[in-house]
Structures are given as structure tokens and as C-alpha cells.
Short mmCIF file of C-alpha atoms (C1' of nucleotides) in Angstrom, two decimals:
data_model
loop_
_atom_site.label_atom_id
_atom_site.label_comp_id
_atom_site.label_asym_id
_atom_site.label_seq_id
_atom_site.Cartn_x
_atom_site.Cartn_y
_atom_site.Cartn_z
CA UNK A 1 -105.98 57.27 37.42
CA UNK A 2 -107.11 59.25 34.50
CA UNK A 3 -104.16 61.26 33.04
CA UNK A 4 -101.92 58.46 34.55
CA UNK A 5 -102.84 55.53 32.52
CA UNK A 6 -102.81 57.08 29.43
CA UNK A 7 -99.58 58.51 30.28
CA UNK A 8 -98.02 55.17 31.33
CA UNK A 9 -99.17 53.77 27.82
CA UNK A 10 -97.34 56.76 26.23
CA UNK A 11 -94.56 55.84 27.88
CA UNK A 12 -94.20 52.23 27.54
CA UNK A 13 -94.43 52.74 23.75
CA UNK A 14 -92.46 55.57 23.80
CA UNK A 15 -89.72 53.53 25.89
CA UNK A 16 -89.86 50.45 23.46
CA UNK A 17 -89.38 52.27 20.71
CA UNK A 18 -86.73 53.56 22.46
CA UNK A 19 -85.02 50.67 22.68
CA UNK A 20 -85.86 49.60 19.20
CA UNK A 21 -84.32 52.85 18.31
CA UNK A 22 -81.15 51.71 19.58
CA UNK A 23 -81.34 48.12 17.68
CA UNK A 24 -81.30 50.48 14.20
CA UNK A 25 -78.18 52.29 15.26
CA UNK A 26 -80.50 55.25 16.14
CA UNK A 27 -80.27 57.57 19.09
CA UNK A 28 -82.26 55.99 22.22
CA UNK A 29 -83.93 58.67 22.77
CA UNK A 30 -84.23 59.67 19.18
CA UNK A 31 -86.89 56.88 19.24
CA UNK A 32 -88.29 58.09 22.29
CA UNK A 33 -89.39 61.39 21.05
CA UNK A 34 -90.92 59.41 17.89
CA UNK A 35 -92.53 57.08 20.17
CA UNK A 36 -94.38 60.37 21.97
CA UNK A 37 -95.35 61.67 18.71
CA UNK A 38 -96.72 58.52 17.56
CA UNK A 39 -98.69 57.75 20.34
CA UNK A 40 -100.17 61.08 20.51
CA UNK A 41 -101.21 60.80 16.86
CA UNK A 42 -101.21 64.59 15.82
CA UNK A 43 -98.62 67.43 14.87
CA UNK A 44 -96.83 68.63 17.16
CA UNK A 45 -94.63 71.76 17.39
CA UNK A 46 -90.93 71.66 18.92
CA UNK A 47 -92.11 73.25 22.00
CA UNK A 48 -94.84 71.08 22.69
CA UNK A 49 -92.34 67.93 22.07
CA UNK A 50 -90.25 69.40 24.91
CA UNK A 51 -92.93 69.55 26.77
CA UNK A 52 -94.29 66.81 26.59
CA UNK A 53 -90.30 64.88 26.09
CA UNK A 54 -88.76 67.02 28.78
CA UNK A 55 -85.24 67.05 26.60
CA UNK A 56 -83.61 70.32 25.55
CA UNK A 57 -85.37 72.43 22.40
CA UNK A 58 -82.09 71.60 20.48
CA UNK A 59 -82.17 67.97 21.59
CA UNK A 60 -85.78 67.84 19.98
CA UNK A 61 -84.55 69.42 16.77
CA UNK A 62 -81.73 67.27 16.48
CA UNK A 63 -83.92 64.31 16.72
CA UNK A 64 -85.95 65.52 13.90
CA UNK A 65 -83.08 66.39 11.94
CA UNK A 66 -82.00 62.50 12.07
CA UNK A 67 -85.45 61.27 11.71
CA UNK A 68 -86.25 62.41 8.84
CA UNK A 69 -84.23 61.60 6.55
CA UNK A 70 -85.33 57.97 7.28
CA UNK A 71 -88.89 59.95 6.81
CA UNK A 72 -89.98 58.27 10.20
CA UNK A 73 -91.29 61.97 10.73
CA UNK A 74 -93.30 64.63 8.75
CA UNK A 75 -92.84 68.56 8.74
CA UNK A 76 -95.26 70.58 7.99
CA UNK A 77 -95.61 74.58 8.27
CA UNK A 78 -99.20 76.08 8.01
CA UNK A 79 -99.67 79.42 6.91
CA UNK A 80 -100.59 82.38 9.15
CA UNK A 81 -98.49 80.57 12.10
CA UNK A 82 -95.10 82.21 11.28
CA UNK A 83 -92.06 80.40 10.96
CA UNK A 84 -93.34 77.83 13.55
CA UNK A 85 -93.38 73.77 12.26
CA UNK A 86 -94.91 70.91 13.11
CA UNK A 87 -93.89 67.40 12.99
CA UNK A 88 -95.88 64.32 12.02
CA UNK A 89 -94.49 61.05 12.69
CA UNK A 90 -95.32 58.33 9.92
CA UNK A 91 -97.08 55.48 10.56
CA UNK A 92 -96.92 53.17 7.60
CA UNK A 93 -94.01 51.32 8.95
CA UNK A 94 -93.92 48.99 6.14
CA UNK A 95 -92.66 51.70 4.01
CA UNK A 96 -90.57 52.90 6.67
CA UNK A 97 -88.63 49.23 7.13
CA UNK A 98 -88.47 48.84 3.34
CA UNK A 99 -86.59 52.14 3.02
CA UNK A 100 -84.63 51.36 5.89
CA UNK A 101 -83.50 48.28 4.57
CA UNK A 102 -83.00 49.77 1.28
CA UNK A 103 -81.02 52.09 2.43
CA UNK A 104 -78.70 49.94 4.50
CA UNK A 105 -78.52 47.34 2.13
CA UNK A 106 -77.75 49.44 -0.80
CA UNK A 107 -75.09 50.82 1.53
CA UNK A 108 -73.42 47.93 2.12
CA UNK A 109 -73.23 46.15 -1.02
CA UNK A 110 -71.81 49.56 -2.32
CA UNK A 111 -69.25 48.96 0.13
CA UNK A 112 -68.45 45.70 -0.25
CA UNK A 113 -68.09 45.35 -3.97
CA UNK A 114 -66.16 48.45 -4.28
CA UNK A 115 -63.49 46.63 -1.84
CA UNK A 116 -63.65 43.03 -3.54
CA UNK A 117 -62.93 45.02 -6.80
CA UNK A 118 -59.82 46.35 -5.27
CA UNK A 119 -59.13 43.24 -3.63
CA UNK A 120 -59.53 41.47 -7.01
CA UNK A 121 -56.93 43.65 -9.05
CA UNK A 122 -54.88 43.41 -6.41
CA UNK A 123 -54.45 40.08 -6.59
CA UNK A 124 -54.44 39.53 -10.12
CA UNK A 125 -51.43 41.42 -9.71
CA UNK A 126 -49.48 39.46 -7.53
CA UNK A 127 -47.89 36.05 -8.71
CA UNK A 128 -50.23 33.29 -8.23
CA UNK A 129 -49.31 31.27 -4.78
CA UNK A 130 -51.44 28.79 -2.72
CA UNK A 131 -52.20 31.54 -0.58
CA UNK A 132 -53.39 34.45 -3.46
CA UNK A 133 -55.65 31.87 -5.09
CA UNK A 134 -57.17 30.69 -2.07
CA UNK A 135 -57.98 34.25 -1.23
CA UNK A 136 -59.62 34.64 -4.82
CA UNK A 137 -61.46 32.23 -4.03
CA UNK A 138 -62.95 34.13 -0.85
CA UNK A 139 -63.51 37.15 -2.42
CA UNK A 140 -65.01 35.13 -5.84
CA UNK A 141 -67.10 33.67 -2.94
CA UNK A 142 -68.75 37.36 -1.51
CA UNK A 143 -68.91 38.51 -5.14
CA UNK A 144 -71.17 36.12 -5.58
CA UNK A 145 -73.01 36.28 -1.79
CA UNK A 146 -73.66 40.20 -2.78
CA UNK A 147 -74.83 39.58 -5.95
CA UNK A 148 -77.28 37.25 -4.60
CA UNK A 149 -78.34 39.76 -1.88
CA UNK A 150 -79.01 42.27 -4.11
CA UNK A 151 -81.19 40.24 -6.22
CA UNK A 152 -83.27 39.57 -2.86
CA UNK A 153 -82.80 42.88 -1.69
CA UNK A 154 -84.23 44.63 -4.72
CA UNK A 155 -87.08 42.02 -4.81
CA UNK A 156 -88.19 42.97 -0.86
CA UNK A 157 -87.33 46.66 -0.57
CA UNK A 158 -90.05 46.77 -3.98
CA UNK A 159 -93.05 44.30 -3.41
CA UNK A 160 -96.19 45.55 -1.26
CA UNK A 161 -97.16 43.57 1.57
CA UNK A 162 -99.51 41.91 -0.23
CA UNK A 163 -97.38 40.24 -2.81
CA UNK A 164 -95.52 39.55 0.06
CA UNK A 165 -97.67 37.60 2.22
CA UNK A 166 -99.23 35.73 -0.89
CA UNK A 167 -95.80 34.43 -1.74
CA UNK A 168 -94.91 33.17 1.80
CA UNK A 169 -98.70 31.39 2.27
CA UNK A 170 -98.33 30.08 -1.34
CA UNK A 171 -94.66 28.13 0.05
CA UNK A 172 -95.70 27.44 3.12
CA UNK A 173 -99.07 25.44 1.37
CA UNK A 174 -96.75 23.78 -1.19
CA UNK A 175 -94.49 22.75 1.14
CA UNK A 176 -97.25 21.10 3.67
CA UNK A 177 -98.21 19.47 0.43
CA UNK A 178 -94.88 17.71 -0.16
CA UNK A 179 -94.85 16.39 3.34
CA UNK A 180 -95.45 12.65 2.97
CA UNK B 1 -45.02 43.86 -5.18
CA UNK B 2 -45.57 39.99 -3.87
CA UNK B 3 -46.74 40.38 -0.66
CA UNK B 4 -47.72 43.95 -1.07
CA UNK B 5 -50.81 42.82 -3.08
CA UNK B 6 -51.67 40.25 -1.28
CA UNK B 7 -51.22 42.71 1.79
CA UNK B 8 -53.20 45.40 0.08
CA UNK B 9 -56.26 43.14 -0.55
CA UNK B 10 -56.12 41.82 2.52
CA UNK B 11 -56.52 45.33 4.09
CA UNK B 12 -59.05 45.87 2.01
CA UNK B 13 -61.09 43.65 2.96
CA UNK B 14 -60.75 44.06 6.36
CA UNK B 15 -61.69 47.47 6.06
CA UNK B 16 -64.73 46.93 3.97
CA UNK B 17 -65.91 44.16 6.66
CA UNK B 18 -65.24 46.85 9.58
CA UNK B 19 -67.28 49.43 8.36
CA UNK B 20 -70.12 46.84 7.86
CA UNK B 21 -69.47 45.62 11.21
CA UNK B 22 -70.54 48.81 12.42
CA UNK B 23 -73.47 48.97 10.18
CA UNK B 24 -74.46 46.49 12.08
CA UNK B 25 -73.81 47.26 15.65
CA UNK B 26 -70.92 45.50 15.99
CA UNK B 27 -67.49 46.72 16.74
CA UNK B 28 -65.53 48.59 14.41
CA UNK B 29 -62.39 46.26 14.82
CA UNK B 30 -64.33 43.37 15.32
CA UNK B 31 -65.14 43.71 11.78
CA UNK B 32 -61.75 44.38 10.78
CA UNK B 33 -60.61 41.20 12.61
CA UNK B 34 -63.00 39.11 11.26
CA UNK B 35 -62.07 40.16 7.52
CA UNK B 36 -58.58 39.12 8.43
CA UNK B 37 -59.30 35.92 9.33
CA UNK B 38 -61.88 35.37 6.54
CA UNK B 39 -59.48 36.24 4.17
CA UNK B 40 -56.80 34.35 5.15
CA UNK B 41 -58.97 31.35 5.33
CA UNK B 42 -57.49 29.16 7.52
CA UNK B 43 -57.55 28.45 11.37
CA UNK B 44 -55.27 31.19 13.51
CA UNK B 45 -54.17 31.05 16.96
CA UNK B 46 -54.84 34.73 19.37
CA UNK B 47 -51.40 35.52 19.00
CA UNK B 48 -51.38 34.66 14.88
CA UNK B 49 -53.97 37.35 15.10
CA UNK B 50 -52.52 39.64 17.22
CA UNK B 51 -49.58 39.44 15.11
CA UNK B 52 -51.86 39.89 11.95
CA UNK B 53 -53.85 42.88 12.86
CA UNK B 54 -51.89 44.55 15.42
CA UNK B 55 -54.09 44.65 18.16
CA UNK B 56 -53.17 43.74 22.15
CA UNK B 57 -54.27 40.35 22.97
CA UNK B 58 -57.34 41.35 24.95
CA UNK B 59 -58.76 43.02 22.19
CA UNK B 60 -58.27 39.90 20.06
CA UNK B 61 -59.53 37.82 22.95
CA UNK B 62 -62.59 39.96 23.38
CA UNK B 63 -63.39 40.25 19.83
CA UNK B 64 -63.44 36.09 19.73
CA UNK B 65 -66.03 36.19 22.00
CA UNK B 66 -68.04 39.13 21.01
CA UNK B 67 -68.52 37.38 17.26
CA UNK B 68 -68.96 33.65 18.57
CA UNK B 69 -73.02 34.25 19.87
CA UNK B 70 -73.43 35.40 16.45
CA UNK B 71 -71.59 32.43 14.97
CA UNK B 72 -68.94 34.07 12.79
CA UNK B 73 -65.70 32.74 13.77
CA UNK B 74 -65.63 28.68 15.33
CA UNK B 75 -63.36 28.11 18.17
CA UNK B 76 -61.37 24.76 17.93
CA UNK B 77 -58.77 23.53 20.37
CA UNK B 78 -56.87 20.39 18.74
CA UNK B 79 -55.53 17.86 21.51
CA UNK B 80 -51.67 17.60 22.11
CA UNK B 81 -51.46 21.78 21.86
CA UNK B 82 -52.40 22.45 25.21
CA UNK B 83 -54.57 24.83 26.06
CA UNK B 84 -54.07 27.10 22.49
CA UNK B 85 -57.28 27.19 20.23
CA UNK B 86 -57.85 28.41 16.88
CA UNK B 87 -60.32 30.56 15.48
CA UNK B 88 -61.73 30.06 11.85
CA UNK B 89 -63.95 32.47 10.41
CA UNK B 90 -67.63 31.43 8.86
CA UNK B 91 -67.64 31.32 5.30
CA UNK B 92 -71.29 30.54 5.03
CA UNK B 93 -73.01 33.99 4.57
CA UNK B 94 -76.20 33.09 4.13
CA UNK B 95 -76.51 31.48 7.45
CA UNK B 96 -74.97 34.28 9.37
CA UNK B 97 -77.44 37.16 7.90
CA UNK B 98 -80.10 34.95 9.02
CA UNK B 99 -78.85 33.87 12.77
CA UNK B 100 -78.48 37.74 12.39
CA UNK B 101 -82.09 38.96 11.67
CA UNK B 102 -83.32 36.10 13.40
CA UNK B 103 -81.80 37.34 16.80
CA UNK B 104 -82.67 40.73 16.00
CA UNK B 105 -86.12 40.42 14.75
CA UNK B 106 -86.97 38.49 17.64
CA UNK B 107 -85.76 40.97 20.10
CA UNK B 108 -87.44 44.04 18.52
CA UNK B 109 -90.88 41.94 18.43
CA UNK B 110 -90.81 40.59 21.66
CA UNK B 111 -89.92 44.05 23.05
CA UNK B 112 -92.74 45.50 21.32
CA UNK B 113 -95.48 43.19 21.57
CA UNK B 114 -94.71 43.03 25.73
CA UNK B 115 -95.11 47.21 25.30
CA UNK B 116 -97.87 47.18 23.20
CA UNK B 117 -99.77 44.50 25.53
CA UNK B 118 -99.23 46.77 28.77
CA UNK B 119 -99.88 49.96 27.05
CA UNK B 120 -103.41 48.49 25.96
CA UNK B 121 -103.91 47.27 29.34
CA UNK B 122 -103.39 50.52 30.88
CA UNK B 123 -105.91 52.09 28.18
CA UNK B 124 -108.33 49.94 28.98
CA UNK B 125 -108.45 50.91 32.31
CA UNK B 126 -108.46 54.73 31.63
CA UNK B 127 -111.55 56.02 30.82
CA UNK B 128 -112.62 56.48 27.20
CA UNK B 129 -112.08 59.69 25.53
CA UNK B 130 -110.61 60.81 22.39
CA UNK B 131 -107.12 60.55 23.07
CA UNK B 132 -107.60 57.26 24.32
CA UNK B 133 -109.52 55.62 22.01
CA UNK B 134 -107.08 56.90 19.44
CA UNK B 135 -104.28 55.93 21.45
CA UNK B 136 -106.17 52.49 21.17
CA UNK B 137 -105.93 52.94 17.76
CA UNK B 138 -102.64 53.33 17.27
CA UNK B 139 -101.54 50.35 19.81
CA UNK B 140 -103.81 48.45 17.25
CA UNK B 141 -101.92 49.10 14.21
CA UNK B 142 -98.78 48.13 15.28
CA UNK B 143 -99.81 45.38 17.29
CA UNK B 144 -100.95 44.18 13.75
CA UNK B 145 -97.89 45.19 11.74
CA UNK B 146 -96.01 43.14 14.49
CA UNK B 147 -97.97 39.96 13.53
CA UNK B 148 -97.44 40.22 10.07
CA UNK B 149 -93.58 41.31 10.69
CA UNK B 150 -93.19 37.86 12.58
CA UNK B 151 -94.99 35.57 10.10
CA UNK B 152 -92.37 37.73 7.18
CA UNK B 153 -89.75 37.00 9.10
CA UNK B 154 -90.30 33.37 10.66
CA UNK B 155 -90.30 32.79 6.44
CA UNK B 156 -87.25 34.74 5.67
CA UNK B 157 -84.88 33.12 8.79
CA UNK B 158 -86.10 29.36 7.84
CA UNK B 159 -86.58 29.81 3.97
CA UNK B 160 -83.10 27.93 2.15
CA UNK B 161 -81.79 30.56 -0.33
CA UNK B 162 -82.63 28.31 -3.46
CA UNK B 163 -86.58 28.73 -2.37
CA UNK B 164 -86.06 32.15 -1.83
CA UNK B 165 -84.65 32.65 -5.53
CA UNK B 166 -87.38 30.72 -7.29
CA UNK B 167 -90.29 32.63 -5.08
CA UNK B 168 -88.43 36.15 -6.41
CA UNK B 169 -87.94 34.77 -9.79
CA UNK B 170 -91.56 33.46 -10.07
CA UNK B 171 -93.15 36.82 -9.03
CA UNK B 172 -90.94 38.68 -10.92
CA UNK B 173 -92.04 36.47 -14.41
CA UNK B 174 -95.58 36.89 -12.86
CA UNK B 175 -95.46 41.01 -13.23
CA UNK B 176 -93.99 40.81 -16.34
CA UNK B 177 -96.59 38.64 -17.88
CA UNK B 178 -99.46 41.14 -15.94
CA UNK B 179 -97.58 44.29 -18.22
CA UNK B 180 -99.96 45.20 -21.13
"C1'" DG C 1 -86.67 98.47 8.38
"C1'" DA C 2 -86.98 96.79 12.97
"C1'" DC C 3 -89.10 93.53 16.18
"C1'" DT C 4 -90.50 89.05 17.41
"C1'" DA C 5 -91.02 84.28 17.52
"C1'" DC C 6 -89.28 80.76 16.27
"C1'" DG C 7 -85.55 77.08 14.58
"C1'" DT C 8 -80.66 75.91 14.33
"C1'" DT C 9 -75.85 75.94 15.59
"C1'" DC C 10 -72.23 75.84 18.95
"C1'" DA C 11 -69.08 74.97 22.86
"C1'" DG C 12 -68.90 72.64 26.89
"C1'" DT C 13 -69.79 69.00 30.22
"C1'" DA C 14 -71.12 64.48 31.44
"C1'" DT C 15 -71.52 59.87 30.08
"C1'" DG C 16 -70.37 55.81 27.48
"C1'" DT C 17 -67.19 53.07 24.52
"C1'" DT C 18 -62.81 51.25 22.89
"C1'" DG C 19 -58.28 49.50 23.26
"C1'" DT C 20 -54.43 48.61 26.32
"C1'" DG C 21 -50.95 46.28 29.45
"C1'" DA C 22 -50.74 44.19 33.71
"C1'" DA C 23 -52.74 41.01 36.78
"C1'" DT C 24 -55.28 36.92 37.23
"C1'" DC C 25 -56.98 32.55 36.28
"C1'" DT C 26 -56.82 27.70 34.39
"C1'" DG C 27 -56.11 23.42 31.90
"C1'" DG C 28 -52.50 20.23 30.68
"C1'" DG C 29 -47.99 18.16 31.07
"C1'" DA C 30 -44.05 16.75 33.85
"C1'" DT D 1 -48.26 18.63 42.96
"C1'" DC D 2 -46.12 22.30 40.65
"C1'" DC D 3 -45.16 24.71 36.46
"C1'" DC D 4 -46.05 26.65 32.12
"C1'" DA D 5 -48.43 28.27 28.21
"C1'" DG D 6 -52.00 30.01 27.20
"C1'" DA D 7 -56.75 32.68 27.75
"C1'" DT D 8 -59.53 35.95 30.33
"C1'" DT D 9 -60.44 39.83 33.39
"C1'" DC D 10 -59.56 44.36 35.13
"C1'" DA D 11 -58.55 49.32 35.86
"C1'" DC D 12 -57.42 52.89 33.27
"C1'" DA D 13 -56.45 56.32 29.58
"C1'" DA D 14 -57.97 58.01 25.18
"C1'" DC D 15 -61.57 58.87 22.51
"C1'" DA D 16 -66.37 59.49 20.94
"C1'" DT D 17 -71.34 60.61 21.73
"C1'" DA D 18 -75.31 62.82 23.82
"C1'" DC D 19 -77.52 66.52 25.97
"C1'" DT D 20 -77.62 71.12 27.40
"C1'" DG D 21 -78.26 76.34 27.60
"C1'" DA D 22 -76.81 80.19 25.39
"C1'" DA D 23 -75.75 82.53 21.23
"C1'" DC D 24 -77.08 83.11 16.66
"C1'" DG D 25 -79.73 83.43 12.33
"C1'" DT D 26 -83.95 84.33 9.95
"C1'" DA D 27 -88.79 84.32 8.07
"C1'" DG D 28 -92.77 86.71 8.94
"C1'" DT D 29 -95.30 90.72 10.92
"C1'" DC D 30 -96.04 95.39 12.01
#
DNA sequence: GACTACGTTCAGTATGTTGTGAATCTGGGA
DNA sequence: TCCCAGATTCACAACATACTGAACGTAGTC
């Protein structure tokens, strides 16, 4: 029962983040192999991650290609050990969700502006009808919905924790204080 | 160049809303329906939409019910019409994105916490040794950033937009005023 | 400069997803 | 009750994605 305990931990958390994985859009078993490396805690080489994964050597580097760009892992090469690299994974997952989110988000308001932009010339081009203006209107309508979300967005993907947390106990005590 | 515009901003939007479809998991064309029937605005029978976007009936049909659980398009069925109903797209953005994170936040934490409780089960049963007490460690942390993800996001999902603009506003007066 | 130990790229197979038209089901009206 | 107009379900073809082992490229060592 030694090994196997510690092994069925490793693989619970390295199945839920599995599936997490999957929630982000990620590879399933992308979020596997993180979930190994953050259970086991230290750096490890690709070899030992297919070891320890079982998936293919390229599988393995693939997955740290893609996960690091969201920096959800660390490379690092130390000297006198060739060309051989270790990964890290990070662990500070606030940071991690922040420049998620960030990244997303950014992503999608680019997109969506751009378009309502278009959208907007386009129909300041076309004789006014009932239907062009009510479709103004719409597009006036997620103008103003993205502009909105970036203000928020900005404001979340930038404050610590902290500020975080004070700011929802602060509402949550004003508003027990307006209850009658 | 009437209908052309409109046409052309239509498209555009549709196109904008399918690629952020699929930033969110959701169907490609799902998206692209949706925008149709957001732009246009008002009420439209499955075969008004396959006519709009081109697509066979089922894919219409399936796309209706793949964006209902989310609440993005409202099915109505008016008496005297048999059994026809009409789709009409939410407008109300705000709501959606936080049905949306609701759903999903819930589902990540619920399928982490359940992980995180069995894989510290199963360490407690193995016998102490490094590895385990850092894997102990480690189930720790996140157990904890799990708490303090749910109490972020219980605010976010419930908070009305206008409270969530004068909380940024006020914190972002707050740093100003703390600059030298 | 050549060998070695590694990481990355590539082409192929296996698996999953998407969109379709035909078949099926069902509520409402006659 | 029997149709009919509509929605839903199904099996399938087209397409996309994931994983693999083998080939390739390359930094470091001798």
C-alpha cells in the first residue's frame, strides 16, 4: 500500500486536471502531464515525464510546447547536463488564471470590436430602413457590452488577490448592512 | 448596395460571434447561428434560419438546443401556429457571461475539490515520507486556492454590473490617491 | 570535426467531431 | 381517428485532432 497510495493521489489530481484541462480548450491529457508534474513538485526531464506519463517522447514535448506559452510550465537547462531540460510546472495559479483570462479576454474583445466596426460602416452605408437601424442598435448595444468588459477585465486580470478579496468582504459587509 | 450592407454586416457579425463561440467551447456554427439571429433581432422559425444561414435543418435544430442550457436563444411557440416555434436570441450579455462562468466555475471546483479530497485521503493513509508530505503540500495549496476561487466567483456570478463598476471605480480612485 | 545525447518535426493511423439527408416521431387540427 | 406540419433522431460521410515511432536536427563533449 505504499507506492500505491501515493500513486493513486498522483493520479486523481493528475486526472482532474485533466479534465479541467479540457474545460480551458486544452488538450486532456495536456493537463494530465501538468497534473504529474505538479504533484511531484520537482523538475523533471522529458524522459522521466514519459516515464512516469507513459505517452510518446513527442507527445510530452508537444504538451510542453502548448503549456508554456500559458507559462503553466517552467524550462530550465542546468549547465554540465548537455542539451538535456527540465520542466517546472507553476504553481501560483492566481497568476496563471489572470493571464489566462487576460489572454482570452483581450482576444475576444479584439475580435469583436474589429467586426462591430465593420458592421458599423457597413451600415452607415446602406439607406436607413426599420431593419438597418434596428441592427445599429444591436451592434451600438455590444459596443457598449465590450467596452464595459474591458473596463472589468483590465480591473481583474491587474489587482492581487488581496485587493481582491478586500473588495468582495467590503460589499458583502455593506450590503448585510443595508438589509433592514 | 441595399441589402449588400446590411448582408455584409450581418456576416460579420456572425463570424465574429462564431469564432468566440469556439473560444468558448461551443460550436463553431453555433456561434455563427446565434449572431444571425442576434442580429436580426427578432423571433425566427427553424426553417427562417435554415433559410438564413444555409445550414440543413438538423443542424439548426441541434444548434437550438445546444445554446438553450446556456440560455442564449428563448424558444416560444405562439398558439394557433401549430406545432412551429420561434427562436429569439438573448440580448442581455451580462447575464449570459455569468450563467456562463457560473456553470463553468462550478464544474471545475467541484471536480477538483472531490480530487483533491480523495487524493488527501489516500496520503493519509500512505506512510509519511518526503514525497508524501510534499505531495500533502501541494493538495494543500490548491485545496486553498479552490476556496478562495469559489468565494471570487460566488461574488462575480451574483454581483449586478452597476456594483461591479463602482467597486472597480472606487479601487481604482483608491490607488491613485496612494501614488506619491 | 565527429560522436552522442538529447529535443523536435513529420507522416501516418486511430479516434472524435461536425454537418447532412432520410427516417422517425409528435402535437394539433379536421 | 387520421392527417399534416413541423421538430427530432439517426447513420453516415467528410473533416479535424491526438498520439505514435521513426527520421531528423543540433548543442555539447571528446
Amino acid at each position: 500500500m505504499t507506492d500505491d497510495a501515493y500513486d493513486d493521489a498522483k493520479l486523481e489530481i493528475a486526472d482532474a486536471m485533466a479534465r479541467t484541462a479540457e474545460m480551458y480548450g486544452l488538450n486532456r491529457s495536456y493537463g494530465h502531464i501538468y497534473g504529474l508534474l505538479y504533484f511531484v513538485g520537482e523538475p523533471m526531464s522529458l524522459d522521466e515525464l514519459v516515464a512516469e506519463s507513459g505517452y510518446a517522447k513527442s507527445t510530452v514535448s508537444n504538451a510542453m510546447s502548448a503549456l508554456e506559452p500559458y507559462h503553466l510550465v517552467h524550462r530550465q537547462s542546468s549547465p554540465g547536463e548537455g542539451r538535456k531540460v527540465y520542466f517546472e510546472a507553476e504553481t501560483d495559479f492566481w497568476t496563471i488564471m489572470q493571464e489566462f483570462f487576460e489572454q482570452q479576454g483581450r482576444r475576444e474583445i479584439r475580435i469583436m470590436t474589429r467586426a462591430l466596426e465593420t458592421a458599423q460602416a457597413s451600415l452607415d452605408d446602406a439607406p436607413e430602413t426599420d431593419r438597418t437601424s434596428h441592427a445599429s442598435a444591436r451592434v451600438a448595444e455590444l459596443e457598449a457590452f465590450y467596452d464595459q468588459a474591458e473596463t472589468l477585465l483590465s480591473f481583474f486580470t491587474r489587482a492581487s488577490p488581496e485587493v481582491l478579496f478586500d473588495v468582495v468582504s467590503e460589499v458583502e459587509s455593506r450590503t448585510v448592512d443595508d438589509e433592514p
